[in-house]
Structures are given as C-alpha cells and as structure tokens.
XYZ file of C-alpha atoms in Angstrom:
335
model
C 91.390 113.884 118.501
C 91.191 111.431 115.333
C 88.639 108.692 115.295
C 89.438 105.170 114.012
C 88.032 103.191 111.897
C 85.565 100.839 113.623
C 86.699 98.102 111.771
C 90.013 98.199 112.681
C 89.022 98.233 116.869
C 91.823 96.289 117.951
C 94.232 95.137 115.774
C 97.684 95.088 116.836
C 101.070 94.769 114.459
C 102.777 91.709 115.061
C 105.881 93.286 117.562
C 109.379 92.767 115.587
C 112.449 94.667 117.337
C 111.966 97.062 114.739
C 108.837 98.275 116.597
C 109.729 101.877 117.641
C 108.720 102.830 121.710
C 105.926 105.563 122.970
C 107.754 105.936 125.778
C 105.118 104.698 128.192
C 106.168 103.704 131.675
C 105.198 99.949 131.902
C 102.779 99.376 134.773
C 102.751 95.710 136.244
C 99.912 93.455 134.983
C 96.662 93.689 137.079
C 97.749 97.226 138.218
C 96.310 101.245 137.188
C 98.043 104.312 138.015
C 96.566 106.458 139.952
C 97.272 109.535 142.137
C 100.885 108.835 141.180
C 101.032 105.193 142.151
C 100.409 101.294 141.374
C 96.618 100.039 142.018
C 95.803 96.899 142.281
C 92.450 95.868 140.919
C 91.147 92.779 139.267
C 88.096 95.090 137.001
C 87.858 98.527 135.954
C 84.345 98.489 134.535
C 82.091 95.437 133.685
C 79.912 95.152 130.160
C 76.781 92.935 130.540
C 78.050 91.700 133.912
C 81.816 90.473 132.308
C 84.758 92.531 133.255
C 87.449 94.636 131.769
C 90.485 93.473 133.105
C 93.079 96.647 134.526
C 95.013 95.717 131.217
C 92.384 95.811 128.792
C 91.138 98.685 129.756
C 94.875 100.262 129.796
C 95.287 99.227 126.290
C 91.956 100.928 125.401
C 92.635 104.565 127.191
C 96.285 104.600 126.627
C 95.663 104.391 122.784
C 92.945 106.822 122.908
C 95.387 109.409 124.883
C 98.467 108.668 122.930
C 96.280 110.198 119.914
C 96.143 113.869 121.266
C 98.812 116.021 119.182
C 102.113 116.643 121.053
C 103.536 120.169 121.682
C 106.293 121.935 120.255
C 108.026 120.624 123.479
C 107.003 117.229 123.443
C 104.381 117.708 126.099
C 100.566 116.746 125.964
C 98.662 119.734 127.245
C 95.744 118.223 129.014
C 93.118 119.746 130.778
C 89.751 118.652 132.458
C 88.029 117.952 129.170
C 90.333 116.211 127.435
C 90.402 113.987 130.286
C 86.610 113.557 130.108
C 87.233 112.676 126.428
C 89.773 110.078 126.776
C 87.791 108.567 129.576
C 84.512 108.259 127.450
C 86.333 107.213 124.010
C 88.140 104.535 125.940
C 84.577 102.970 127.413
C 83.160 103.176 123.670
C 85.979 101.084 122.335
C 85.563 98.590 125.242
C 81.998 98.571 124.181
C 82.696 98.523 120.442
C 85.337 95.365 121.166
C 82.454 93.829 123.116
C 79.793 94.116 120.505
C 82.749 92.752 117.748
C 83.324 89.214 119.861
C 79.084 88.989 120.404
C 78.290 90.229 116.729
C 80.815 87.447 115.527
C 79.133 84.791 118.127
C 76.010 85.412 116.863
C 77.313 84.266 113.187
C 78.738 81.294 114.686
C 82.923 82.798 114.836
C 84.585 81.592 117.636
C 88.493 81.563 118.509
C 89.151 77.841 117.718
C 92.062 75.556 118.316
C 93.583 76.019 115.517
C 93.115 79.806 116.178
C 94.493 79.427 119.515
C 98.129 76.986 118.415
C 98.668 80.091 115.604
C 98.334 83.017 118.276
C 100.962 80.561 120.682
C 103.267 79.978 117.475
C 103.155 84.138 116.989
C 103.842 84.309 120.207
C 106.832 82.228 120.326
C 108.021 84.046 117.276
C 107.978 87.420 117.953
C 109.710 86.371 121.071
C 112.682 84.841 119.369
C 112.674 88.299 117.840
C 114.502 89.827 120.848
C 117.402 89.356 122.521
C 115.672 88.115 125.692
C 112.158 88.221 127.315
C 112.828 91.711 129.275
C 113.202 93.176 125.891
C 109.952 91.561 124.738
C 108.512 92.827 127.677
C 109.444 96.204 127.588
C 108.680 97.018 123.983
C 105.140 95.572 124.805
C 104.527 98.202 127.356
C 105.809 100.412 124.911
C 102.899 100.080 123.328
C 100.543 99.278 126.468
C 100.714 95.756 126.475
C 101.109 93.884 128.848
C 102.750 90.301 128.583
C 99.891 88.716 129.863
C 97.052 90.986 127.698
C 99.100 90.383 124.694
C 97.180 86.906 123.554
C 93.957 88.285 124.415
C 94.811 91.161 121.862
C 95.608 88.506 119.552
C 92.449 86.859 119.891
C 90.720 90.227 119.049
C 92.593 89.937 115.950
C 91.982 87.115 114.760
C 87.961 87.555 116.089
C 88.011 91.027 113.779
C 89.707 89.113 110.490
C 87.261 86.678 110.884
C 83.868 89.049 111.120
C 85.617 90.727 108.321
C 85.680 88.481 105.869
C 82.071 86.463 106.687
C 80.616 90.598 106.395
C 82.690 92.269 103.821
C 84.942 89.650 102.175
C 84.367 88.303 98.332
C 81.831 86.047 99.195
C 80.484 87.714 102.325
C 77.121 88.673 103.333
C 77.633 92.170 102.350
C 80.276 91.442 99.166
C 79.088 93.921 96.306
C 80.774 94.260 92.753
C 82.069 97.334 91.358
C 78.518 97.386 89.033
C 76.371 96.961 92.243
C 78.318 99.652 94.254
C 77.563 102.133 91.693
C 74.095 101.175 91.943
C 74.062 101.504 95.708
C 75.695 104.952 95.325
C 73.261 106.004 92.655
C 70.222 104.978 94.388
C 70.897 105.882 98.312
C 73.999 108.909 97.961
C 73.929 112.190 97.371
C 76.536 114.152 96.171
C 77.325 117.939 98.045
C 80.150 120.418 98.361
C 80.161 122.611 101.586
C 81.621 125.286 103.917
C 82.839 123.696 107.096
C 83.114 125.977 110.512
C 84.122 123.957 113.409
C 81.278 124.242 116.561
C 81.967 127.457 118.932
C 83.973 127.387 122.176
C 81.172 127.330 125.286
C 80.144 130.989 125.445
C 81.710 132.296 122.316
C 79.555 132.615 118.631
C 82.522 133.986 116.946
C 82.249 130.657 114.382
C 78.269 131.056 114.220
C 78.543 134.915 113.376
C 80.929 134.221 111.163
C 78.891 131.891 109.202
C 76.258 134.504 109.219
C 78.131 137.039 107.280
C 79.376 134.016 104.994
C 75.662 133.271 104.196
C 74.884 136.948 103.499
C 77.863 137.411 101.019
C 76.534 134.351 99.283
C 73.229 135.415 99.104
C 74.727 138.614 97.343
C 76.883 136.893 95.332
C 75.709 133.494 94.635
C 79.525 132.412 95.652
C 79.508 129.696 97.371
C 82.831 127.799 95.984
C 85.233 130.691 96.517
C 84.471 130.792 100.074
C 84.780 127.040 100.377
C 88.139 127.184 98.726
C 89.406 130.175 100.824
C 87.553 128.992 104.594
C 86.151 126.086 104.796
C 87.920 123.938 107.586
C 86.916 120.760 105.811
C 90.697 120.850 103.832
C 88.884 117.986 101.326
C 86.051 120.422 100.570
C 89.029 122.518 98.584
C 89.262 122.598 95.226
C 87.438 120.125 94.723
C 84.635 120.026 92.124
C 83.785 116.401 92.540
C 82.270 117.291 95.835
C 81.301 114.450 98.848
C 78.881 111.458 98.140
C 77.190 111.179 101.499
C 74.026 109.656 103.197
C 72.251 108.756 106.592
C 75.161 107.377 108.769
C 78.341 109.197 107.524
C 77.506 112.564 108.770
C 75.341 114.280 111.012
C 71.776 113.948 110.761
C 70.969 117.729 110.175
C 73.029 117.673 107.508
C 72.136 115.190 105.611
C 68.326 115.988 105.887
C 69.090 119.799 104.724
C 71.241 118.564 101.814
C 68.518 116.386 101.006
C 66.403 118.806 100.978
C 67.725 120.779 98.070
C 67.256 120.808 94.463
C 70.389 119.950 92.493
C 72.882 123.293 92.595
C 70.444 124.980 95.223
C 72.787 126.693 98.025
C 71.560 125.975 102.062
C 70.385 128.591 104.718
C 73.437 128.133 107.212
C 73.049 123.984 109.114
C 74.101 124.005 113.026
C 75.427 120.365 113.997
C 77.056 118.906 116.605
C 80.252 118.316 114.524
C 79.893 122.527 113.178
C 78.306 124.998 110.815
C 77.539 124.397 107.305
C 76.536 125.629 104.435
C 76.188 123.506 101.473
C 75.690 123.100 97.864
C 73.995 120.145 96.011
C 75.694 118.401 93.253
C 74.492 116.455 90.606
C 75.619 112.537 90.484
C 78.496 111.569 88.438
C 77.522 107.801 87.622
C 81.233 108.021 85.603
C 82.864 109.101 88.782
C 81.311 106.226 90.772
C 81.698 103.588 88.413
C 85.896 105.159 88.539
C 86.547 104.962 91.946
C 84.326 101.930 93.044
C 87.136 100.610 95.332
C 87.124 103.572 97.378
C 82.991 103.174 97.298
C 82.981 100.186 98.289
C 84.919 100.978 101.125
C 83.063 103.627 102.514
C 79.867 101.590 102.105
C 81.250 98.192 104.222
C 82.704 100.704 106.886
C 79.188 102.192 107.436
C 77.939 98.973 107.074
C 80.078 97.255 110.057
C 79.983 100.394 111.562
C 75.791 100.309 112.193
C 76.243 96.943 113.237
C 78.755 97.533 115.670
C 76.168 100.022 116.812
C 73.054 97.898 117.100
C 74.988 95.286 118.824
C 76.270 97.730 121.517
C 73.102 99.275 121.900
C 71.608 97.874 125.139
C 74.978 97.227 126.580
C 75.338 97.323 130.940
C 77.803 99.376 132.006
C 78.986 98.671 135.502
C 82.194 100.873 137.008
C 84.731 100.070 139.549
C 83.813 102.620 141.850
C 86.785 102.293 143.885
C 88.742 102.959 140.557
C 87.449 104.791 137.890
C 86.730 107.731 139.161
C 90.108 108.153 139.677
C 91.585 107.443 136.598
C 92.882 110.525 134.944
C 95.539 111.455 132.255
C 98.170 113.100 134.162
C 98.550 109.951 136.028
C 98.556 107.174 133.723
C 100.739 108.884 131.153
C-alpha cells in the first residue's frame, strides 16, 4: 500500500465534470455499509471525546482502500490483513487530520469568515459545473463524498494551506534558503547506498537467508554495488552513485543508527527492520550535490519537519470506538 504525504492529509481537487469516477456505490449521508447493508449511525469513533462523523470516516477508509493495486481483472483481492490495514491507516489519518486542525489552533489558524464565503462561492461553482445537482452528487460519491461532508473537506483544505504556509512558506517559522539547507544537510544527514530485502512472510526466512548469503559474497568480494544494482528492491538504490541523504525520522531507527555507525565507505553486517533487511554502504557528502538540488532538500526537510509535528500533536490522542459499528466495518462490504 503507498503512504501519503502527511502534508497533503486531506486535500481534495476542486470537482469539475472532468473529474473521472472510482466507481464507488454512493452510500446516503449519516449511513456505513455493513454486512451488505445501510447503517445508520451518527459516530464511528471519537478523538479526545469529538466524533468522526459516518462520512468522515468513509472518506478516510475509502481512500486508504481505493490505494491497494487492482488485479488483472479489475478485482481487489482482499484478505483478513489487508482489512486490518485499511482499518488502522484510516484511524491514523483521522488522527493525523485531528492533530492538523489542533496544531493550527495552537498557532492561532482558524477557518474565518472570509474562509467560510470562499468555500460557499466554490461550492456554488463547481455546482454550476454540472448539468444538475444529481450529477454533482453522484460524482462526489465517486470519490466518497458526500454532499453534506464536502464543505467540511473544504475546510480541511483551507486549515492545511494555512499551517502550510505559517510552517514552511517564505517567511514561515521553518522557511530556510537554499545556503541554509545545505547547511542543515551537511551538519545533521548522512549520505548511504544500500541493499533493500523486503521483511519475510510470518514463518518463512527465505528474505533473511537470502541476505545472509548476500553478506557472505560481499565479505568475499568487497561487492557491495553490483548486488545493489542487480537485487536490491529499493528500485532508487539502482544505479545510482549519488546514494540517499538520510537521518533520524526518514527511516527506521536501526538503520539509521548502523549507518551511523560506519566510517565513510565501510560496508554493514546485515540490519533487520521493521520495513526489511539491509545492508549498507556509507558515502561521503557531496556539499556540490546539496547545494544542486536544494529544492528537492528542502522538501524532504519541511516534510519531516510537519511530519514530527503532526506526530507530537497526535501523541496523547483518546481514541473512543463505536462499538456497535466498528467492529463491523470491513472491506468487502464497504467497497
């Protein structure tokens, strides 16, 4: 399943008839599917005590589903664990959404007025967009919106533009210029090049064992780069002699701390992680290549940087469920 980018939580394109249909069933507002039929409920889970409305949290796990690849057939094949996936990705983006509105109260950003009269003007636009409201309506649940949920969304929107530019923007709290980025890189960065296996099936070791062998033909070889460029799962890691700046936050903490650990072109013992097997090389810096791709840089470094906020705010946060309800939310039903 792909991750997004935290920063991007909730935005939503602005609908145009253009917009091109899932081909989700539209469910009524207020309602979940669930052993094949229409459930009424007013909450689906509550964060610190406020609840997540049946749309909201629709939006949130229909999205997260509608990323799992298709089959040849046009099919998802879903079993229990993808289930438990899309269930626990769809709470963290409630949470995440949550901790975006109270990170951007805490800086004093509200949804004003003026905030609200644009959202009812975009509204009113994209409506005169279609031929009449039912086709509104329907290309909304398209994309698991409902008509009522929609300026909500939009409010999330706006709420995420707004935290984005007092964090990240030119004058924001956490604005840095192509000359301080490089220092930040410089200072805080390393720079590696690795061989990715992905983490073994429950019961199997054929990925760790394979690793193993990998590890003993480097040792005999000092080879690490021709392995990379003929196995490693990490397609970026290919060909690629500039190698991966990283630090505490963008991968896992093993990792890092091993690759820290090395001298500049020492090779690693194999690294076990959550996210897979490793085995990595050290780089030395290239200031030049920094100071070239700075935009990119700086990227990275305010994604991590919303990112850890994000996570601090939504540290502590209550999670309350709909007994009634979520345990019987599944997949096969809602799709």
């Amino acid at each position: 399943m792909r991750k997004r980018a935290l920063l991007l939580l909730t935005a939503v394109c602005l609908l145009s008839a253009a917009l091109s249909a899932c081909g989700s069933e539209f469910v009524p507002s207020g309602h979940l599917r669930l052993n094949g039929k229409d459930v009424e409920t007013d909450w689906v889970i509550k964060l610190d005590g406020e609840e997540i409305s049946a749309d909201e949290y629709r939006y949130f796990f229909m999205n997260v589903a509608h990323e799992y690849t298709y089959t040849a057939e046009g099919e998802y094949e879903w079993t229990e664990a993808d289930n438990e996936a899309v269930l626990g990705a769809a709470l963290e983006y409630a949470v995440l959404n949550k901790a975006m509105f109270d990170l951007a109260e805490g800086f004093g950003l509200t949804v004003d007025e003026a905030d609200l009269e644009r959202i009812e003007d975009t509204i009113k636009e994209t409506k005169a967009g279609f031929g009449d409201k039912a086709e509104f309506i329907e290309v909304l649940a398209s994309n698991y919106i409902t008509e009522e949920y929609y300026p909500t969304l939009l409010q999330s929107t706006v709420i995420q533009e707004k935290l984005s530019e007092y964090l990240t923007g030119e004058n924001g709290v956490y604005a840095v210029t192509k000359e301080g980025i490089v220092d930040i890189i410089m200072e805080d960065y390393i720079c590696v090049r690795y061989l990715k296996l992905s983490p073994d099936a429950e019961g199997s070791t054929e990925n760790r064992d394979k690793m193993a062998g990998f590890a003993a033909d480097i040792k005999a070889t000092e080879d690490l780069i021709t392995l990379i460029n003929l196995y490693s799962e990490e397609v970026t890691m290919k060909n690629n002699p500039d190698g991966r700046y990283i630090t505490e936050g963008l991968v896992d903490g093993e990792l890092i701390s091993a690759a820290r650990a090395l001298s500049v072109g020492e090779i690693s013992p194999v690294v076990s992680c959550e996210s897979g097997y490793y085995i990595v090389l050290r780089l030395p810096m290239d200031e030049g290549y920094i100071a070239k791709n700075a935009d990119a840089f700086i990227q990275t470094y305010h994604n991590q940087v919303v990112k850890e906020l994000l996570a601090a705010e939504s540290a502590d946060t209550l999670v309350e469920y709909n007994e009634d309800i979520y345990g019987k939310i599944n997949v096969w039903d809602m799709e």
